[in-house]
Amino acid sequence: MDDVLQATCIKPRATRSSGDEDRRSSLVGRLSGRLSRNWNHADADNAVRESTARTRISVRHEFRGNPITEFSSNDGWIPFRADMGGTWWEVEIGLTGEIERNLFVQGNLGYLQGRVDDRRSWKRTVGIHANW
């Protein structure tokens, strides 16, 4: 049981992200907690590989209301408006596995739901990353 507790991590987090420097107008705050578990296993060559499972629950709020992002074009800046005002929650689960030394495969699945409105979305990512 001690091994499980040592390898399990609870990570509270509060962040703020804002724009304007890249022609954006947004201010989003996030309060989240992450629970993760690492474990080691041997591959076919008896090399020790690491895997990580994680889940994160977040509450986010857009403080500026309706952010605008502008894109450059030959005719000038083109605004793109997104109605992201308000509060929403998000839950994500993910898994990362080491397949070679410094080479990892990962996958994430997330769901987002607006607090008051009908905003919903699914997010999924699959990727490979390398450390050098």
PDB file of C-alpha atoms in Angstrom:
ATOM      1  CA  MET A   1       0.000   0.000   0.000  1.00  0.00           C
ATOM      2  CA  ASP A   2       2.893   2.389   0.672  1.00  0.00           C
ATOM      3  CA  ASP A   3       4.053   2.003  -2.948  1.00  0.00           C
ATOM      4  CA  VAL A   4       0.633   3.117  -4.202  1.00  0.00           C
ATOM      5  CA  LEU A   5       0.607   6.198  -1.988  1.00  0.00           C
ATOM      6  CA  GLN A   6       4.132   7.187  -2.988  1.00  0.00           C
ATOM      7  CA  ALA A   7       3.333   6.929  -6.698  1.00  0.00           C
ATOM      8  CA  THR A   8      -0.024   8.749  -6.525  1.00  0.00           C
ATOM      9  CA  CYS A   9      -0.013  12.519  -6.864  1.00  0.00           C
ATOM     10  CA  ILE A  10      -2.798  14.993  -6.067  1.00  0.00           C
ATOM     11  CA  LYS A  11      -1.985  18.356  -7.625  1.00  0.00           C
ATOM     12  CA  PRO A  12      -4.236  21.404  -7.048  1.00  0.00           C
ATOM     13  CA  ARG A  13      -3.754  24.250  -9.517  1.00  0.00           C
ATOM     14  CA  ALA A  14      -5.033  27.756 -10.156  1.00  0.00           C
ATOM     15  CA  THR A  15      -4.049  29.596 -13.353  1.00  0.00           C
ATOM     16  CA  ARG A  16      -4.853  32.722 -15.304  1.00  0.00           C
ATOM     17  CA  SER A  17      -4.346  33.222 -19.021  1.00  0.00           C
ATOM     18  CA  SER A  18      -4.883  36.436 -20.903  1.00  0.00           C
ATOM     19  CA  GLY A  19      -4.308  37.933 -24.297  1.00  0.00           C
ATOM     20  CA  ASP A  20      -3.995  41.239 -26.156  1.00  0.00           C
ATOM     21  CA  GLU A  21      -0.307  40.800 -26.918  1.00  0.00           C
ATOM     22  CA  ASP A  22      -1.219  38.509 -29.844  1.00  0.00           C
ATOM     23  CA  ARG A  23      -4.300  40.514 -30.862  1.00  0.00           C
ATOM     24  CA  ARG A  24      -6.591  38.546 -28.561  1.00  0.00           C
ATOM     25  CA  SER A  25      -8.967  39.840 -25.887  1.00  0.00           C
ATOM     26  CA  SER A  26      -9.579  37.172 -23.296  1.00  0.00           C
ATOM     27  CA  LEU A  27      -9.034  36.577 -19.588  1.00  0.00           C
ATOM     28  CA  VAL A  28      -9.661  32.993 -18.446  1.00  0.00           C
ATOM     29  CA  GLY A  29      -9.166  31.727 -14.921  1.00  0.00           C
ATOM     30  CA  ARG A  30      -8.905  28.038 -14.100  1.00  0.00           C
ATOM     31  CA  LEU A  31      -9.117  26.146 -10.827  1.00  0.00           C
ATOM     32  CA  SER A  32      -8.233  22.477 -11.211  1.00  0.00           C
ATOM     33  CA  GLY A  33      -7.044  19.379  -9.454  1.00  0.00           C
ATOM     34  CA  ARG A  34      -5.055  16.528 -10.947  1.00  0.00           C
ATOM     35  CA  LEU A  35      -4.681  12.971  -9.725  1.00  0.00           C
ATOM     36  CA  SER A  36      -1.955  10.872 -11.340  1.00  0.00           C
ATOM     37  CA  ARG A  37      -0.316   7.496 -10.876  1.00  0.00           C
ATOM     38  CA  ASN A  38       3.090   6.385 -12.216  1.00  0.00           C
ATOM     39  CA  TRP A  39       4.269   2.810 -12.504  1.00  0.00           C
ATOM     40  CA  ASN A  40       7.190   0.947 -14.046  1.00  0.00           C
ATOM     41  CA  HIS A  41       7.089  -2.222 -16.131  1.00  0.00           C
ATOM     42  CA  ALA A  42       9.603  -4.265 -18.133  1.00  0.00           C
ATOM     43  CA  ASP A  43       9.474  -4.536 -21.916  1.00  0.00           C
ATOM     44  CA  ALA A  44      10.483  -7.562 -24.030  1.00  0.00           C
ATOM     45  CA  ASP A  45      14.199  -6.712 -23.562  1.00  0.00           C
ATOM     46  CA  ASN A  46      13.739  -6.346 -19.766  1.00  0.00           C
ATOM     47  CA  ALA A  47      14.299  -2.589 -19.983  1.00  0.00           C
ATOM     48  CA  VAL A  48      12.301  -0.674 -17.385  1.00  0.00           C
ATOM     49  CA  ARG A  49       9.628   1.583 -18.937  1.00  0.00           C
ATOM     50  CA  GLU A  50       7.426   4.126 -17.170  1.00  0.00           C
ATOM     51  CA  SER A  51       3.695   4.719 -17.639  1.00  0.00           C
ATOM     52  CA  THR A  52       1.449   7.436 -16.189  1.00  0.00           C
ATOM     53  CA  ALA A  53      -2.329   7.547 -15.837  1.00  0.00           C
ATOM     54  CA  ARG A  54      -3.957  10.859 -14.908  1.00  0.00           C
ATOM     55  CA  THR A  55      -7.271  12.616 -14.486  1.00  0.00           C
ATOM     56  CA  ARG A  56      -7.952  16.326 -14.077  1.00  0.00           C
ATOM     57  CA  ILE A  57     -11.115  18.183 -13.137  1.00  0.00           C
ATOM     58  CA  SER A  58     -11.244  21.921 -13.904  1.00  0.00           C
ATOM     59  CA  VAL A  59     -13.586  24.857 -13.525  1.00  0.00           C
ATOM     60  CA  ARG A  60     -12.887  27.751 -15.904  1.00  0.00           C
ATOM     61  CA  HIS A  61     -14.351  31.249 -16.205  1.00  0.00           C
ATOM     62  CA  GLU A  62     -14.017  33.846 -18.980  1.00  0.00           C
ATOM     63  CA  PHE A  63     -13.926  37.247 -17.270  1.00  0.00           C
ATOM     64  CA  ARG A  64     -13.948  39.492 -20.344  1.00  0.00           C
ATOM     65  CA  GLY A  65     -17.066  38.025 -21.913  1.00  0.00           C
ATOM     66  CA  ASN A  66     -16.793  37.530 -25.669  1.00  0.00           C
ATOM     67  CA  PRO A  67     -13.169  37.225 -26.739  1.00  0.00           C
ATOM     68  CA  ILE A  68     -12.064  38.326 -30.192  1.00  0.00           C
ATOM     69  CA  THR A  69      -9.073  36.931 -32.036  1.00  0.00           C
ATOM     70  CA  GLU A  70      -7.871  38.736 -35.143  1.00  0.00           C
ATOM     71  CA  PHE A  71      -6.102  37.085 -38.053  1.00  0.00           C
ATOM     72  CA  SER A  72      -3.917  38.895 -40.553  1.00  0.00           C
ATOM     73  CA  SER A  73      -4.908  38.890 -44.223  1.00  0.00           C
ATOM     74  CA  ASN A  74      -4.090  40.834 -47.382  1.00  0.00           C
ATOM     75  CA  ASP A  75      -7.128  43.034 -46.631  1.00  0.00           C
ATOM     76  CA  GLY A  76      -6.109  43.713 -43.010  1.00  0.00           C
ATOM     77  CA  TRP A  77      -7.123  42.133 -39.723  1.00  0.00           C
ATOM     78  CA  ILE A  78     -10.140  39.782 -39.775  1.00  0.00           C
ATOM     79  CA  PRO A  79     -11.902  39.371 -36.421  1.00  0.00           C
ATOM     80  CA  PHE A  80     -13.075  35.982 -35.177  1.00  0.00           C
ATOM     81  CA  ARG A  81     -15.526  36.153 -32.286  1.00  0.00           C
ATOM     82  CA  ALA A  82     -16.222  33.298 -29.895  1.00  0.00           C
ATOM     83  CA  ASP A  83     -18.935  33.315 -27.244  1.00  0.00           C
ATOM     84  CA  MET A  84     -16.860  31.820 -24.439  1.00  0.00           C
ATOM     85  CA  GLY A  85     -18.268  34.039 -21.693  1.00  0.00           C
ATOM     86  CA  GLY A  86     -19.315  32.478 -18.440  1.00  0.00           C
ATOM     87  CA  THR A  87     -18.238  29.440 -16.486  1.00  0.00           C
ATOM     88  CA  TRP A  88     -17.678  25.864 -17.610  1.00  0.00           C
ATOM     89  CA  TRP A  89     -16.255  22.661 -16.179  1.00  0.00           C
ATOM     90  CA  GLU A  90     -14.004  20.114 -17.796  1.00  0.00           C
ATOM     91  CA  VAL A  91     -12.827  16.594 -16.983  1.00  0.00           C
ATOM     92  CA  GLU A  92      -9.865  14.893 -18.691  1.00  0.00           C
ATOM     93  CA  ILE A  93      -8.295  11.453 -18.454  1.00  0.00           C
ATOM     94  CA  GLY A  94      -5.027  10.463 -20.040  1.00  0.00           C
ATOM     95  CA  LEU A  95      -2.377   7.812 -20.334  1.00  0.00           C
ATOM     96  CA  THR A  96       1.297   8.108 -21.275  1.00  0.00           C
ATOM     97  CA  GLY A  97       3.559   5.128 -21.920  1.00  0.00           C
ATOM     98  CA  GLU A  98       7.267   4.969 -22.611  1.00  0.00           C
ATOM     99  CA  ILE A  99       7.918   2.840 -25.711  1.00  0.00           C
ATOM    100  CA  GLU A 100      11.678   3.446 -26.025  1.00  0.00           C
ATOM    101  CA  ARG A 101      14.142   5.405 -23.947  1.00  0.00           C
ATOM    102  CA  ASN A 102      12.960   9.045 -24.245  1.00  0.00           C
ATOM    103  CA  LEU A 103      10.124   8.136 -26.674  1.00  0.00           C
ATOM    104  CA  PHE A 104       6.535   8.191 -25.422  1.00  0.00           C
ATOM    105  CA  VAL A 105       3.040   7.616 -26.767  1.00  0.00           C
ATOM    106  CA  GLN A 106       0.148   9.427 -25.120  1.00  0.00           C
ATOM    107  CA  GLY A 107      -3.601   9.791 -25.342  1.00  0.00           C
ATOM    108  CA  ASN A 108      -6.138  12.090 -23.680  1.00  0.00           C
ATOM    109  CA  LEU A 109      -9.919  12.192 -23.621  1.00  0.00           C
ATOM    110  CA  GLY A 110     -11.806  15.200 -22.257  1.00  0.00           C
ATOM    111  CA  TYR A 111     -15.343  16.493 -21.902  1.00  0.00           C
ATOM    112  CA  LEU A 112     -16.393  20.137 -21.433  1.00  0.00           C
ATOM    113  CA  GLN A 113     -19.804  21.422 -20.292  1.00  0.00           C
ATOM    114  CA  GLY A 114     -21.022  24.997 -19.860  1.00  0.00           C
ATOM    115  CA  ARG A 115     -22.503  25.809 -16.455  1.00  0.00           C
ATOM    116  CA  VAL A 116     -25.583  27.673 -17.663  1.00  0.00           C
ATOM    117  CA  ASP A 117     -25.742  27.292 -21.439  1.00  0.00           C
ATOM    118  CA  ASP A 118     -25.784  24.297 -23.760  1.00  0.00           C
ATOM    119  CA  ARG A 119     -22.063  24.449 -24.548  1.00  0.00           C
ATOM    120  CA  ARG A 120     -20.583  20.929 -24.751  1.00  0.00           C
ATOM    121  CA  SER A 121     -17.570  19.422 -26.426  1.00  0.00           C
ATOM    122  CA  TRP A 122     -15.419  16.337 -26.499  1.00  0.00           C
ATOM    123  CA  LYS A 123     -11.668  16.590 -26.830  1.00  0.00           C
ATOM    124  CA  ARG A 124      -9.316  13.765 -27.735  1.00  0.00           C
ATOM    125  CA  THR A 125      -5.635  13.745 -28.528  1.00  0.00           C
ATOM    126  CA  VAL A 126      -3.205  11.020 -29.477  1.00  0.00           C
ATOM    127  CA  GLY A 127       0.456  11.708 -29.973  1.00  0.00           C
ATOM    128  CA  ILE A 128       4.061  10.728 -29.741  1.00  0.00           C
ATOM    129  CA  HIS A 129       6.665  12.869 -28.060  1.00  0.00           C
ATOM    130  CA  ALA A 130      10.400  12.554 -27.642  1.00  0.00           C
ATOM    131  CA  ASN A 131      12.850  13.936 -25.103  1.00  0.00           C
ATOM    132  CA  TRP A 132      16.429  14.729 -26.050  1.00  0.00           C
TER     133      TRP A 132
END
